[in-house]
Amino acid sequence: MGWADVPWLLLVGLAAVEAGAALGVVIALRRRRAPPLADAECPRATVIVALRGADPFLQDCLQAAMRQDYPDYQVLAIVDRADDPSWPTLNKIAAEAPPGRLRADVLRSPGATCSLKCSSLVQAIGQLDEACELVALLDADCVTHATWLRELAAPFADA
């Protein structure tokens, strides 16, 4: 081993230190996780999904959203256009969902100064039920696990 190996050894050493620090952060965050909420503690929630096009994960996304271990929530989907290719999947999932769980609407007034997604979010916020206490945003390419919404709501329980 000569002087030419020193930069590589330093690089490996720094990488090991960084990996250790990252592991420490992950462990600390896992320890600070809020305890799971009991059903009575769960605030009324709405999950907003802005849709455009038939994302390859859309069906999985919506099915996972329908299977949340959460007592009182609905999913509100705002679709860019009436002829958007996401409608068949959305209608199929809505037909299989519990009544009132999935609500869908077409984007009525795209904003001149913001994106279609932002316009969809603005419309969805305007359509929130007065009883809604928690809003979660979900992208069509995200497939959530069953306790996602409950874990998301936990830090807000004391608020």
mmCIF file of C-alpha atoms in Angstrom:
data_model
loop_
_atom_site.group_PDB
_atom_site.id
_atom_site.type_symbol
_atom_site.label_atom_id
_atom_site.label_comp_id
_atom_site.label_asym_id
_atom_site.label_seq_id
_atom_site.Cartn_x
_atom_site.Cartn_y
_atom_site.Cartn_z
ATOM 1 C CA MET A 1 0.000 0.000 0.000
ATOM 2 C CA GLY A 2 1.488 3.304 -1.077
ATOM 3 C CA TRP A 3 0.670 6.992 -1.111
ATOM 4 C CA ALA A 4 -1.568 6.473 -4.148
ATOM 5 C CA ASP A 5 -3.959 4.476 -1.962
ATOM 6 C CA VAL A 6 -4.408 7.232 0.648
ATOM 7 C CA PRO A 7 -7.124 9.181 -1.245
ATOM 8 C CA TRP A 8 -9.138 5.988 -1.696
ATOM 9 C CA LEU A 9 -8.779 5.087 1.964
ATOM 10 C CA LEU A 10 -9.904 8.583 2.950
ATOM 11 C CA LEU A 11 -12.882 8.325 0.618
ATOM 12 C CA VAL A 12 -13.889 4.937 2.035
ATOM 13 C CA GLY A 13 -13.467 6.268 5.570
ATOM 14 C CA LEU A 14 -15.630 9.312 4.862
ATOM 15 C CA ALA A 15 -18.285 7.116 3.243
ATOM 16 C CA ALA A 16 -18.329 4.907 6.353
ATOM 17 C CA VAL A 17 -18.730 7.944 8.619
ATOM 18 C CA GLU A 18 -21.580 9.295 6.452
ATOM 19 C CA ALA A 19 -23.306 5.909 6.423
ATOM 20 C CA GLY A 20 -23.039 5.726 10.207
ATOM 21 C CA ALA A 21 -24.504 9.213 10.571
ATOM 22 C CA ALA A 22 -27.382 8.373 8.227
ATOM 23 C CA LEU A 23 -28.104 5.190 10.167
ATOM 24 C CA GLY A 24 -28.140 7.199 13.391
ATOM 25 C CA VAL A 25 -30.696 9.611 11.948
ATOM 26 C CA VAL A 26 -32.924 6.750 10.789
ATOM 27 C CA ILE A 27 -32.775 5.095 14.218
ATOM 28 C CA ALA A 28 -33.562 8.388 15.963
ATOM 29 C CA LEU A 29 -36.528 9.062 13.686
ATOM 30 C CA ARG A 30 -37.935 5.579 14.233
ATOM 31 C CA ARG A 31 -37.755 6.054 18.000
ATOM 32 C CA ARG A 32 -39.641 9.358 17.784
ATOM 33 C CA ARG A 33 -42.540 7.935 15.783
ATOM 34 C CA ALA A 34 -45.903 8.977 17.191
ATOM 35 C CA PRO A 35 -47.929 6.138 18.705
ATOM 36 C CA PRO A 36 -50.757 4.770 16.549
ATOM 37 C CA LEU A 37 -54.084 6.535 16.937
ATOM 38 C CA ALA A 38 -57.171 4.811 18.271
ATOM 39 C CA ASP A 39 -60.161 5.074 15.939
ATOM 40 C CA ALA A 40 -61.813 7.682 18.190
ATOM 41 C CA GLU A 41 -58.715 9.901 17.932
ATOM 42 C CA CYS A 42 -58.551 9.899 14.127
ATOM 43 C CA PRO A 43 -59.642 13.228 12.644
ATOM 44 C CA ARG A 44 -61.994 13.243 9.656
ATOM 45 C CA ALA A 45 -59.652 13.168 6.661
ATOM 46 C CA THR A 46 -59.733 13.774 2.936
ATOM 47 C CA VAL A 47 -57.096 12.408 0.583
ATOM 48 C CA ILE A 48 -56.772 14.543 -2.554
ATOM 49 C CA VAL A 49 -55.497 13.038 -5.803
ATOM 50 C CA ALA A 50 -54.982 15.231 -8.875
ATOM 51 C CA LEU A 51 -55.169 13.026 -11.959
ATOM 52 C CA ARG A 52 -53.962 13.430 -15.501
ATOM 53 C CA GLY A 53 -53.572 10.458 -17.783
ATOM 54 C CA ALA A 54 -53.603 6.760 -17.010
ATOM 55 C CA ASP A 55 -50.530 6.379 -14.829
ATOM 56 C CA PRO A 56 -49.288 2.751 -14.762
ATOM 57 C CA PHE A 57 -49.714 2.726 -10.958
ATOM 58 C CA LEU A 58 -53.120 4.441 -10.879
ATOM 59 C CA GLN A 59 -55.183 1.323 -10.199
ATOM 60 C CA ASP A 60 -52.816 0.167 -7.440
ATOM 61 C CA CYS A 61 -52.751 3.692 -6.006
ATOM 62 C CA LEU A 62 -56.527 3.994 -5.810
ATOM 63 C CA GLN A 63 -57.051 0.454 -4.526
ATOM 64 C CA ALA A 64 -54.520 1.071 -1.750
ATOM 65 C CA ALA A 65 -56.240 4.354 -0.920
ATOM 66 C CA MET A 66 -59.540 2.478 -0.579
ATOM 67 C CA ARG A 67 -57.978 -0.018 1.858
ATOM 68 C CA GLN A 68 -56.703 2.415 4.464
ATOM 69 C CA ASP A 69 -56.989 1.291 8.078
ATOM 70 C CA TYR A 70 -58.703 4.545 9.004
ATOM 71 C CA PRO A 71 -62.241 5.034 10.290
ATOM 72 C CA ASP A 72 -63.477 8.235 8.649
ATOM 73 C CA TYR A 73 -62.004 9.414 5.376
ATOM 74 C CA GLN A 74 -62.756 9.963 1.733
ATOM 75 C CA VAL A 75 -60.666 10.232 -1.395
ATOM 76 C CA LEU A 76 -61.338 13.203 -3.660
ATOM 77 C CA ALA A 77 -59.978 12.880 -7.192
ATOM 78 C CA ILE A 78 -59.853 15.881 -9.515
ATOM 79 C CA VAL A 79 -59.313 14.856 -13.140
ATOM 80 C CA ASP A 80 -57.890 17.280 -15.726
ATOM 81 C CA ARG A 81 -60.472 16.658 -18.461
ATOM 82 C CA ALA A 82 -63.771 14.881 -19.006
ATOM 83 C CA ASP A 83 -62.100 12.699 -21.661
ATOM 84 C CA ASP A 84 -59.007 11.908 -19.586
ATOM 85 C CA PRO A 85 -57.835 8.272 -19.884
ATOM 86 C CA SER A 86 -57.839 7.904 -16.084
ATOM 87 C CA TRP A 87 -61.665 7.876 -15.907
ATOM 88 C CA PRO A 88 -62.226 4.153 -16.668
ATOM 89 C CA THR A 89 -59.876 3.130 -13.854
ATOM 90 C CA LEU A 90 -61.352 5.727 -11.516
ATOM 91 C CA ASN A 91 -64.926 4.612 -12.251
ATOM 92 C CA LYS A 92 -64.007 0.941 -11.756
ATOM 93 C CA ILE A 93 -62.437 1.603 -8.354
ATOM 94 C CA ALA A 94 -65.333 3.878 -7.317
ATOM 95 C CA ALA A 95 -67.842 1.129 -8.144
ATOM 96 C CA GLU A 96 -65.962 -1.306 -5.887
ATOM 97 C CA ALA A 97 -65.430 1.184 -3.028
ATOM 98 C CA PRO A 98 -67.700 1.706 -0.026
ATOM 99 C CA PRO A 99 -70.387 4.343 -0.716
ATOM 100 C CA GLY A 100 -69.017 7.875 -0.413
ATOM 101 C CA ARG A 101 -65.413 6.753 -0.061
ATOM 102 C CA LEU A 102 -64.269 7.923 -3.510
ATOM 103 C CA ARG A 103 -65.544 11.134 -5.044
ATOM 104 C CA ALA A 104 -64.379 12.364 -8.446
ATOM 105 C CA ASP A 105 -64.811 15.598 -10.326
ATOM 106 C CA VAL A 106 -63.429 17.140 -13.485
ATOM 107 C CA LEU A 107 -61.238 20.243 -13.276
ATOM 108 C CA ARG A 108 -63.645 23.085 -14.014
ATOM 109 C CA SER A 109 -61.481 26.204 -14.042
ATOM 110 C CA PRO A 110 -57.782 25.720 -14.786
ATOM 111 C CA GLY A 111 -55.850 28.672 -13.419
ATOM 112 C CA ALA A 112 -54.137 30.985 -15.874
ATOM 113 C CA THR A 113 -51.143 31.448 -13.588
ATOM 114 C CA CYS A 114 -50.652 27.976 -12.142
ATOM 115 C CA SER A 115 -50.258 24.378 -13.266
ATOM 116 C CA LEU A 116 -53.146 21.990 -13.839
ATOM 117 C CA LYS A 117 -52.147 20.118 -10.684
ATOM 118 C CA CYS A 118 -52.248 23.294 -8.600
ATOM 119 C CA SER A 119 -55.588 24.208 -10.171
ATOM 120 C CA SER A 120 -56.898 20.760 -9.226
ATOM 121 C CA LEU A 121 -55.700 21.156 -5.652
ATOM 122 C CA VAL A 122 -57.336 24.586 -5.357
ATOM 123 C CA GLN A 123 -60.620 23.140 -6.632
ATOM 124 C CA ALA A 124 -60.397 20.176 -4.261
ATOM 125 C CA ILE A 125 -59.721 22.405 -1.250
ATOM 126 C CA GLY A 126 -62.801 24.417 -2.207
ATOM 127 C CA GLN A 127 -64.878 21.212 -2.196
ATOM 128 C CA LEU A 128 -63.773 19.959 1.222
ATOM 129 C CA ASP A 129 -66.478 18.914 3.626
ATOM 130 C CA GLU A 130 -66.771 21.290 6.601
ATOM 131 C CA ALA A 131 -66.111 18.383 8.961
ATOM 132 C CA CYS A 132 -62.739 17.641 7.352
ATOM 133 C CA GLU A 133 -59.894 18.138 9.834
ATOM 134 C CA LEU A 134 -56.965 16.658 7.913
ATOM 135 C CA VAL A 135 -55.999 16.874 4.245
ATOM 136 C CA ALA A 136 -53.488 14.498 2.669
ATOM 137 C CA LEU A 137 -52.142 14.847 -0.863
ATOM 138 C CA LEU A 138 -51.460 11.723 -2.891
ATOM 139 C CA ASP A 139 -49.870 11.335 -6.317
ATOM 140 C CA ALA A 140 -51.213 8.727 -8.741
ATOM 141 C CA ASP A 141 -47.888 6.887 -8.827
ATOM 142 C CA CYS A 142 -47.817 6.321 -5.046
ATOM 143 C CA VAL A 143 -49.071 3.062 -3.585
ATOM 144 C CA THR A 144 -49.670 3.559 0.130
ATOM 145 C CA HIS A 145 -49.561 0.895 2.812
ATOM 146 C CA ALA A 146 -52.686 0.207 4.880
ATOM 147 C CA THR A 147 -51.703 2.366 7.863
ATOM 148 C CA TRP A 148 -50.341 5.318 5.851
ATOM 149 C CA LEU A 149 -53.185 7.705 6.672
ATOM 150 C CA ARG A 150 -53.305 6.717 10.354
ATOM 151 C CA GLU A 151 -49.546 7.255 10.674
ATOM 152 C CA LEU A 152 -49.813 10.564 8.830
ATOM 153 C CA ALA A 153 -52.545 11.752 11.213
ATOM 154 C CA ALA A 154 -50.787 10.666 14.427
ATOM 155 C CA PRO A 155 -48.585 13.764 14.910
ATOM 156 C CA PHE A 156 -51.670 15.996 14.597
ATOM 157 C CA ALA A 157 -53.625 14.217 17.339
ATOM 158 C CA ASP A 158 -52.599 16.685 20.050
ATOM 159 C CA ALA A 159 -53.016 19.751 17.839
#
